[in-house]
Structure formats: structure tokens, C-alpha cells
Short mmCIF file of N, CA, C and O in Angstrom, two decimals:
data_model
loop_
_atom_site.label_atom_id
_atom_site.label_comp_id
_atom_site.label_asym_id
_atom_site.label_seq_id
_atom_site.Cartn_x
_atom_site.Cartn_y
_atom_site.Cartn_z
N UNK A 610 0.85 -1.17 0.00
CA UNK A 610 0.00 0.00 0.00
C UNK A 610 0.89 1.24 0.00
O UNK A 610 1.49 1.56 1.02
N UNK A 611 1.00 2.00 -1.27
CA UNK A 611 1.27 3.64 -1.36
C UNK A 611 0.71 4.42 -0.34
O UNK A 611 1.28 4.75 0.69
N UNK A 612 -0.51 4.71 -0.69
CA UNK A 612 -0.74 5.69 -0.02
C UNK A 612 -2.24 5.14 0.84
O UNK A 612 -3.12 4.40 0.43
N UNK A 613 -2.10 5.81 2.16
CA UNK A 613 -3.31 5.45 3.24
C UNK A 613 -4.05 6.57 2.86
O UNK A 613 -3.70 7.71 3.17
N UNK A 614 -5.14 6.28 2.15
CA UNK A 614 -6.42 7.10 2.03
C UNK A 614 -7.58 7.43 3.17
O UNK A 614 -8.39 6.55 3.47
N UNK A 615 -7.61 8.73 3.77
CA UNK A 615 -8.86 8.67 4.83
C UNK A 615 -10.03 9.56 4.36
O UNK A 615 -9.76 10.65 3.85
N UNK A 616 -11.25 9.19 4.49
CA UNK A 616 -12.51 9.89 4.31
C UNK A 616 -12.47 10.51 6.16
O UNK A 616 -12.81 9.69 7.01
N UNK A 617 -12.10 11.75 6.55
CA UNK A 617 -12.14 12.61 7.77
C UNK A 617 -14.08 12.92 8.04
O UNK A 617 -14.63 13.89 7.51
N UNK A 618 -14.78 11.98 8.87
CA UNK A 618 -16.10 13.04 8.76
C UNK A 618 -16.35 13.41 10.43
O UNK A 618 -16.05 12.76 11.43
N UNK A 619 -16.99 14.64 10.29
CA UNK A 619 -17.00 15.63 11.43
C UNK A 619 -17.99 17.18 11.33
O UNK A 619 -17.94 17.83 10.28
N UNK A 620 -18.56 17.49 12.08
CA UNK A 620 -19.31 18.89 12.23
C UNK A 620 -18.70 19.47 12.40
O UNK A 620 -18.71 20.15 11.38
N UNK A 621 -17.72 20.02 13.26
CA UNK A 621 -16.31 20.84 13.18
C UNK A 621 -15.47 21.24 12.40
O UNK A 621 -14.43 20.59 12.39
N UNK A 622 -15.57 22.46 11.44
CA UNK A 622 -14.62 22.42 10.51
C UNK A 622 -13.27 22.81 10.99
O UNK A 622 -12.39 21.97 10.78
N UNK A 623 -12.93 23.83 11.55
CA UNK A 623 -11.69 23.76 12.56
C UNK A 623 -11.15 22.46 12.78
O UNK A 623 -10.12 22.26 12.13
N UNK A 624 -11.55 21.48 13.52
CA UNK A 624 -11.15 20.40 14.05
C UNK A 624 -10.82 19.78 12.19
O UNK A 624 -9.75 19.81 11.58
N UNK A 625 -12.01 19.34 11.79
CA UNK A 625 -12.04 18.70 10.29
C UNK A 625 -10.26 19.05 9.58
O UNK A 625 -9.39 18.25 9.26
N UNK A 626 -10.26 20.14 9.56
CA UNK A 626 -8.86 21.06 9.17
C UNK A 626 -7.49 20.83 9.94
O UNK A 626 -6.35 21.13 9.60
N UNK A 627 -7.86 20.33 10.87
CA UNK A 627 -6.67 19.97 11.73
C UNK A 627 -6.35 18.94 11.96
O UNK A 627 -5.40 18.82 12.72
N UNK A 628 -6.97 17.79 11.42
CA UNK A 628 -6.89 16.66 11.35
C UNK A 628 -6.29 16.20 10.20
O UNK A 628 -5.38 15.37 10.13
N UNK A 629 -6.87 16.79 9.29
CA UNK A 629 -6.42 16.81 7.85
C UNK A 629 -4.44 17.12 7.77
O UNK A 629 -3.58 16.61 7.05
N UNK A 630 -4.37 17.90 8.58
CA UNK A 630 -3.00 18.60 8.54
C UNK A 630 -2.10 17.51 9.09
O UNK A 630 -1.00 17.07 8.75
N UNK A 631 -3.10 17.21 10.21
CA UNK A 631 -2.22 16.02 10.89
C UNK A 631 -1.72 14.42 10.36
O UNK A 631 -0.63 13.86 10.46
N UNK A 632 -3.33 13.86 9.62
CA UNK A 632 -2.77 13.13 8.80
C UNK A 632 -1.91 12.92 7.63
O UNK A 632 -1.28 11.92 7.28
N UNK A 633 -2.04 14.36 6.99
CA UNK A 633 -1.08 14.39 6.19
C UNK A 633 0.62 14.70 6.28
O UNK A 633 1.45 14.46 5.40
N UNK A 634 0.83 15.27 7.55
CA UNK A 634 1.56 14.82 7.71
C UNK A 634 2.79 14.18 8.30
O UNK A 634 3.81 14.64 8.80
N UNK A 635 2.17 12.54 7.97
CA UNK A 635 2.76 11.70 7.63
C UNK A 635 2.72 10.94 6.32
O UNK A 635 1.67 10.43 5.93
N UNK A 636 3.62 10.89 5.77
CA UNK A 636 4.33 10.49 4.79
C UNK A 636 3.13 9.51 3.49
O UNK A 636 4.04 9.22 2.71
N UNK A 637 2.57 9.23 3.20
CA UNK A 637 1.56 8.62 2.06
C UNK A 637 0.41 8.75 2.57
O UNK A 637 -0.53 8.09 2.15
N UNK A 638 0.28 9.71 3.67
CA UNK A 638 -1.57 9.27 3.95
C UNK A 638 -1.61 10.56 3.49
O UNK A 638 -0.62 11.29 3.48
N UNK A 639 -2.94 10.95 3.03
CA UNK A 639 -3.90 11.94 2.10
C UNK A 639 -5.19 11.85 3.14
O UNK A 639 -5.55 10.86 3.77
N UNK A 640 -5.69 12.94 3.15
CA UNK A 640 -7.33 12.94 3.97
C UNK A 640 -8.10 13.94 2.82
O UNK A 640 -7.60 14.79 2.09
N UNK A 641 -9.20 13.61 2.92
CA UNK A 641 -10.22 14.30 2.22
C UNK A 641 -11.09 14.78 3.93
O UNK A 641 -10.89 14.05 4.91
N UNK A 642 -11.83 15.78 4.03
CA UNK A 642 -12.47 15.98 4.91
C UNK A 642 -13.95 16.23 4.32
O UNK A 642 -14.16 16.68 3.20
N UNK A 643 -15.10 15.81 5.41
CA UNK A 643 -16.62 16.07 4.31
C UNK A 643 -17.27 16.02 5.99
O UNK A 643 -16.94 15.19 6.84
N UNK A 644 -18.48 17.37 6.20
CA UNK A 644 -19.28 17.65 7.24
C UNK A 644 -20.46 17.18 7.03
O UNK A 644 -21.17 17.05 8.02
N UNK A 645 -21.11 16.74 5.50
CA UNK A 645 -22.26 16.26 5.12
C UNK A 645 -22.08 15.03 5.15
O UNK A 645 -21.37 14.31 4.45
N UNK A 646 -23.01 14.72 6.31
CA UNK A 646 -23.46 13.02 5.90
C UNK A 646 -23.84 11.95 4.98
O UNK A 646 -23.57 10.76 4.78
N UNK A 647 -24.80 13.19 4.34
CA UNK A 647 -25.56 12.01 2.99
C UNK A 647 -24.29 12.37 1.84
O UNK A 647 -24.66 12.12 0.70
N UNK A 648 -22.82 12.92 1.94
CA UNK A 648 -22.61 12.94 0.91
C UNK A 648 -20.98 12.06 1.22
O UNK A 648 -20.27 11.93 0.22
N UNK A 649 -20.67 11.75 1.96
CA UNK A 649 -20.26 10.49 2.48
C UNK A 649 -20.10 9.28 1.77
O UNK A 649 -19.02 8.76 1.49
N UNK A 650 -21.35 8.82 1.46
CA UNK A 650 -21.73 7.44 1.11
C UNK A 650 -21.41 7.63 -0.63
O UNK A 650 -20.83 6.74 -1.25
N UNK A 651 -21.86 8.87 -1.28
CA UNK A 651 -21.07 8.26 -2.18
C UNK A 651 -19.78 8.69 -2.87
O UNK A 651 -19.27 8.57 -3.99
N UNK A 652 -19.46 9.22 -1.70
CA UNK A 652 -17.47 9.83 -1.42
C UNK A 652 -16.98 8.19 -2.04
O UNK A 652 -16.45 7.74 -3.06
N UNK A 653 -17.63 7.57 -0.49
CA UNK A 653 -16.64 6.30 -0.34
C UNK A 653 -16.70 5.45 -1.57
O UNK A 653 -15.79 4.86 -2.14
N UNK A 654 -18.32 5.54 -1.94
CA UNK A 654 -18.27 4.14 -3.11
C UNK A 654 -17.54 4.89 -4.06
O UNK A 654 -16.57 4.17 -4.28
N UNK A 655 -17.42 6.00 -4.83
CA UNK A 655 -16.80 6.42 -5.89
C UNK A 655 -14.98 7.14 -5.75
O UNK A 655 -14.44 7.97 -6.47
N UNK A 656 -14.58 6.60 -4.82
CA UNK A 656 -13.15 6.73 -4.37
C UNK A 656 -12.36 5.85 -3.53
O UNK A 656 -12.96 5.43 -2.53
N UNK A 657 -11.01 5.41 -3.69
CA UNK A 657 -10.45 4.41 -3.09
C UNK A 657 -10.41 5.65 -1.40
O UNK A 657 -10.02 6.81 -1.32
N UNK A 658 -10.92 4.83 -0.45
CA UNK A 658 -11.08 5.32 0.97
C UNK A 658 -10.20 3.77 1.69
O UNK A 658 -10.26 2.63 1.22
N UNK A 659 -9.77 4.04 2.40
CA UNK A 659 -8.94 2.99 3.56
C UNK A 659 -9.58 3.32 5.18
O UNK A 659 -10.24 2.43 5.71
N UNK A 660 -9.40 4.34 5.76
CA UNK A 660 -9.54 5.05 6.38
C UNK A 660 -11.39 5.71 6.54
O UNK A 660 -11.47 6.67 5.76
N UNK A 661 -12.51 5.54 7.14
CA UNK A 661 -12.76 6.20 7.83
C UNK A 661 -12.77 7.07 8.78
O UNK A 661 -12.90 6.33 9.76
N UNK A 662 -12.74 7.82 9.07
CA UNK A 662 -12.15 8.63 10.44
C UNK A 662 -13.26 9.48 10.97
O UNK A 662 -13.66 10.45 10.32
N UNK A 663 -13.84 9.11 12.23
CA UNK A 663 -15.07 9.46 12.61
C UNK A 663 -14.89 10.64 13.39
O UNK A 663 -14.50 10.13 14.44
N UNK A 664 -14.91 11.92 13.60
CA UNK A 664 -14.62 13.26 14.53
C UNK A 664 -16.13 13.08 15.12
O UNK A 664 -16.98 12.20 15.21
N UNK A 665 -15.86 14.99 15.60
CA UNK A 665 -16.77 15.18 17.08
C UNK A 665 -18.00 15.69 15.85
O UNK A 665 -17.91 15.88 14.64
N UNK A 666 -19.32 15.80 16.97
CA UNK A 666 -20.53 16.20 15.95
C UNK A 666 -21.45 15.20 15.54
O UNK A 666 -22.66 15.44 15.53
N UNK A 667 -20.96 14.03 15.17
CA UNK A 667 -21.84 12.86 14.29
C UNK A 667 -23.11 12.83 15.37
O UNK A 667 -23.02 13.43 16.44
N UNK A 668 -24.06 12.23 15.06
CA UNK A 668 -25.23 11.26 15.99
C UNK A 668 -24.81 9.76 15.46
O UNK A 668 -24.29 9.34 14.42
N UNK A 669 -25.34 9.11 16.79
CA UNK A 669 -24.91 7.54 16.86
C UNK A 669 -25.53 6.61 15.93
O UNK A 669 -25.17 5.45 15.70
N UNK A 670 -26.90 7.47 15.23
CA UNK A 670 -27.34 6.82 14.08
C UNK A 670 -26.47 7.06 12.53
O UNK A 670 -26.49 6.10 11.76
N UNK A 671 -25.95 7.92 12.23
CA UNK A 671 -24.84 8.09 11.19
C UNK A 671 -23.96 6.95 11.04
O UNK A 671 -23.75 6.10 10.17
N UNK A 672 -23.24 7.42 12.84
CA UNK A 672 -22.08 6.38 13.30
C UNK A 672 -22.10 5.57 12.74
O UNK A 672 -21.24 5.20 11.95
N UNK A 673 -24.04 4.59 13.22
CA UNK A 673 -23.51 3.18 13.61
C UNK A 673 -24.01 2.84 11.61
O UNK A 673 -23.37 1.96 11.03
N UNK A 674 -25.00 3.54 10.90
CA UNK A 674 -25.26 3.78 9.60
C UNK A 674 -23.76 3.14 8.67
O UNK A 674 -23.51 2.09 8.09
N UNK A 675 -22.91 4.64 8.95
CA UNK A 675 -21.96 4.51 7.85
C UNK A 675 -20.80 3.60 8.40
O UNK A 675 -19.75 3.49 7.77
N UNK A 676 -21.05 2.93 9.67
CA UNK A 676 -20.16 1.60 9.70
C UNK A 676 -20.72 0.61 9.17
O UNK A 676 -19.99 -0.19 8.58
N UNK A 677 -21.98 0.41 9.22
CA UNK A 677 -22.94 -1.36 8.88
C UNK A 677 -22.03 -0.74 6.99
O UNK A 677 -21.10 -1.44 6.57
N UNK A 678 -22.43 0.38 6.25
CA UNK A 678 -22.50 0.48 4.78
C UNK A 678 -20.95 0.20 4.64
O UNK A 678 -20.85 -0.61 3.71
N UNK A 679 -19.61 0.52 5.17
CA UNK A 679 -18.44 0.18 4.87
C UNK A 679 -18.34 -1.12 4.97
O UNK A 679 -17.99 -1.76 3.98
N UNK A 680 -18.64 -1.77 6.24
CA UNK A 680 -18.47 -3.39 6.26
C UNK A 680 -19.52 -4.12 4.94
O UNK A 680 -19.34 -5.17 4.32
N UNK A 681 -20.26 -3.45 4.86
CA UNK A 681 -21.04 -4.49 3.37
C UNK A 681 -20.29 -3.88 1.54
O UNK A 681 -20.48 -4.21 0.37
N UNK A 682 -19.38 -2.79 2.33
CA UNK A 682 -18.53 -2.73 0.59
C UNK A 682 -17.97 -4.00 0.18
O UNK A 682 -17.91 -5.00 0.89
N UNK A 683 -17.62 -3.91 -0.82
CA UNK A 683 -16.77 -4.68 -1.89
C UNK A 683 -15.32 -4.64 -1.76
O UNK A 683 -14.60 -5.48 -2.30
N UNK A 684 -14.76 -3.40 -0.86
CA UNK A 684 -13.73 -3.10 -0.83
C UNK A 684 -13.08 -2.70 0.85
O UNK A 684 -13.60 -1.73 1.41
N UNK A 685 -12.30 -3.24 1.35
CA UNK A 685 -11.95 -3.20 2.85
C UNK A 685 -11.77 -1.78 3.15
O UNK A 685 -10.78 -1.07 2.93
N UNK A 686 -13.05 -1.43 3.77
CA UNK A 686 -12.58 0.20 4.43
C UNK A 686 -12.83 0.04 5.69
O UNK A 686 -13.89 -0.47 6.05
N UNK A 687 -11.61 0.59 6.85
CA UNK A 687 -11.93 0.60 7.73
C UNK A 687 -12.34 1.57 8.59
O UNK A 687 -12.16 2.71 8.17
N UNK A 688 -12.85 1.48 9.71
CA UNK A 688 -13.58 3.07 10.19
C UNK A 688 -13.40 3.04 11.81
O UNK A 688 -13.82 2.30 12.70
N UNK A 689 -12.41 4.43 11.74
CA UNK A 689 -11.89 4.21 13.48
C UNK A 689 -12.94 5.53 14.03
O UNK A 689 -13.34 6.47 13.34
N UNK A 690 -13.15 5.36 15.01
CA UNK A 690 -13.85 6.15 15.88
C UNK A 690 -12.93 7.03 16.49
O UNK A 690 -12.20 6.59 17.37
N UNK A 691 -12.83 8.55 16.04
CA UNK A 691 -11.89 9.29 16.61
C UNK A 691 -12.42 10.76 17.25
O UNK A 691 -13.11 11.50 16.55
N UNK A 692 -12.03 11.13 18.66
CA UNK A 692 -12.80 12.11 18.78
C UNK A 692 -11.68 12.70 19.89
O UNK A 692 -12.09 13.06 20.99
N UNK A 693 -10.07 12.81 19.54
CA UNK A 693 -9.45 13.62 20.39
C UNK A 693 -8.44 12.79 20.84
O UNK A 693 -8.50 11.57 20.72
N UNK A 694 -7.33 13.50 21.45
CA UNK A 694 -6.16 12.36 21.83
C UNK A 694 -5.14 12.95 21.62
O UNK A 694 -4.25 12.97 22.46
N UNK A 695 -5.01 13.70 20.21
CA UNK A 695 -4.05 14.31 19.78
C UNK A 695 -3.09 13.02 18.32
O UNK A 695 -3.54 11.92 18.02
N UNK A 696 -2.18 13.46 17.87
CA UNK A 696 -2.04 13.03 17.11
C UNK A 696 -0.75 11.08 17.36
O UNK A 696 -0.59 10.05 16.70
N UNK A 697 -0.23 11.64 18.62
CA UNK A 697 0.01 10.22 18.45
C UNK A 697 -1.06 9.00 18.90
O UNK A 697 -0.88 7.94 18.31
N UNK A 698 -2.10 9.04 19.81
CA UNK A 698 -2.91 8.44 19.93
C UNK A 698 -3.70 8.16 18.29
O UNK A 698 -3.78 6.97 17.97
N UNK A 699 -4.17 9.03 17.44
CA UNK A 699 -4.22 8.38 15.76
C UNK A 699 -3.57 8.01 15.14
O UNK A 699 -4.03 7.98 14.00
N UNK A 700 -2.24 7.51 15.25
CA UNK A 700 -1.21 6.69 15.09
C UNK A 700 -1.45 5.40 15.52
O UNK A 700 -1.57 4.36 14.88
N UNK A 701 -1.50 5.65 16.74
CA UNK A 701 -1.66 4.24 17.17
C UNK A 701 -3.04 3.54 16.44
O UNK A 701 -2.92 2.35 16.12
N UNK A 702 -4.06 4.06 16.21
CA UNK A 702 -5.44 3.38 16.12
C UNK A 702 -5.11 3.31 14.83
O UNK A 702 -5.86 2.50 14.29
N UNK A 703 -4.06 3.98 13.78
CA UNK A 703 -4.27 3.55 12.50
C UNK A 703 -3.51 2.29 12.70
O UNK A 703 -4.05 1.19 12.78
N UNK A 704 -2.05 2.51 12.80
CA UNK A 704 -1.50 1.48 13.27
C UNK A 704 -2.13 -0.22 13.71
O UNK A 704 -2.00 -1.36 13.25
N UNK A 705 -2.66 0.26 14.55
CA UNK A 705 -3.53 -1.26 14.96
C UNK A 705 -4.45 -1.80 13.99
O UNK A 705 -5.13 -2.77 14.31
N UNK A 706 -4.54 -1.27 12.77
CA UNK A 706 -5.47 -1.44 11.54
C UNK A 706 -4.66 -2.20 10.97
O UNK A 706 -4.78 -3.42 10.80
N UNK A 707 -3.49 -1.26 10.53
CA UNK A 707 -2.77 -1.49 9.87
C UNK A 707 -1.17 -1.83 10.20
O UNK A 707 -0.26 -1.07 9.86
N UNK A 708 -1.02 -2.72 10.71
CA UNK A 708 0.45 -3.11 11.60
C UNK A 708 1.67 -2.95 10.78
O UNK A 708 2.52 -2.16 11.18
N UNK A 709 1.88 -3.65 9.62
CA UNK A 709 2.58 -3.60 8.41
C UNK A 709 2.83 -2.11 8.28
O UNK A 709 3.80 -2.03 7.53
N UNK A 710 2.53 -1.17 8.55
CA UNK A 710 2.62 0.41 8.24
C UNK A 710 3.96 0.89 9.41
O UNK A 710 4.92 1.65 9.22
N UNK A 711 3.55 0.10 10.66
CA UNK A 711 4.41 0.68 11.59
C UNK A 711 6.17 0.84 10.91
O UNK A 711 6.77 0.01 10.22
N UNK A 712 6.68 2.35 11.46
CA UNK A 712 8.18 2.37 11.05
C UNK A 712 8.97 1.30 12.02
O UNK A 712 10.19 1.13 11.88
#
């Protein structure tokens, strides 16, 4: 894997923006950030996504929504629940996804 692709979703655009900064950088991951829900779903089907990344804002019906729709893709996306920590704690949770990534 080149590059770790994340779909960033969140009500916060501040936060959304700072996350973005953070994942990027490190070295092959790319973030897209998106505050609309219904437009999400077809982010993911019409783009290689790896990465979900869940921020502050959602309701638990979205949440638990746009996890059931990633696990029934065609294509392994995974979706971490993130809402603060700072940036080595999202290391670690990508990490644990993805072990093979660790330096």
C-alpha cells in the first residue's frame, strides 16, 4: 500500500482542518475531509477510501449507519472512531489497523 487514504467526517470544521493537517503529515496518507453526511456514502463508493475517520458532531445513528455500509462494501474500508487524543494516539489506532505500516 502507497498511499493510506482517509474519508475525515465531522461537524467541526476547525477540528475537520486539523486533522487533515495532521494526517497528512505523515508520509503517504492523504485525507479528504466532508461535514455532510448524505454525501459520504457516495465519497466512499466512488473513491479508493482505507480510512474512515469518525470526529466530534456525528449522531450515533450516522455512526452506527456509515459503519454497517463500509463493512457491506466490496472493498476493505476501515472506520476508526476518533474524537481527540491528539495526534500520536491516531497513530496508534491507524496502526492497529494497519500493523505492516508501523516504522
Amino acid at each position: 500500500m502507497n498511499t493510506l487514504n482517509f474519508l475525515v467526517i465531522g461537524k467541526n470544521q476547525e477540528i475537520l482542518e486539523t486533522l487533515k493537517r495532521i494526517i497528512e503529515n505523515n508520509e503517504g496518507w492523504k485525507a479528504e475531509i466532508e461535514s455532510d453526511e448524505n454525501a459520504c456514502y457516495d465519497y466512499i463508493k466512488e473513491n479508493q477510501v482505507d480510512i474512515v475517520l469518525l470526529s466530534s458532531g456525528l449522531d450515533e445513528e450516522f455512526e452506527n449507519d456509515i459503519k454497517i455500509f463500509c463493512t457491506n462494501l466490496d472493498k476493505d474500508v476501515k472506520v476508526i472512531d476518533h474524537y481527540g487524543g491528539g495526534s500520536g494516539l491516531l497513530k496508534n489506532e491507524v496502526y492497529s489497523l494497519f500493523p505492516n505500516l508501523q516504522p
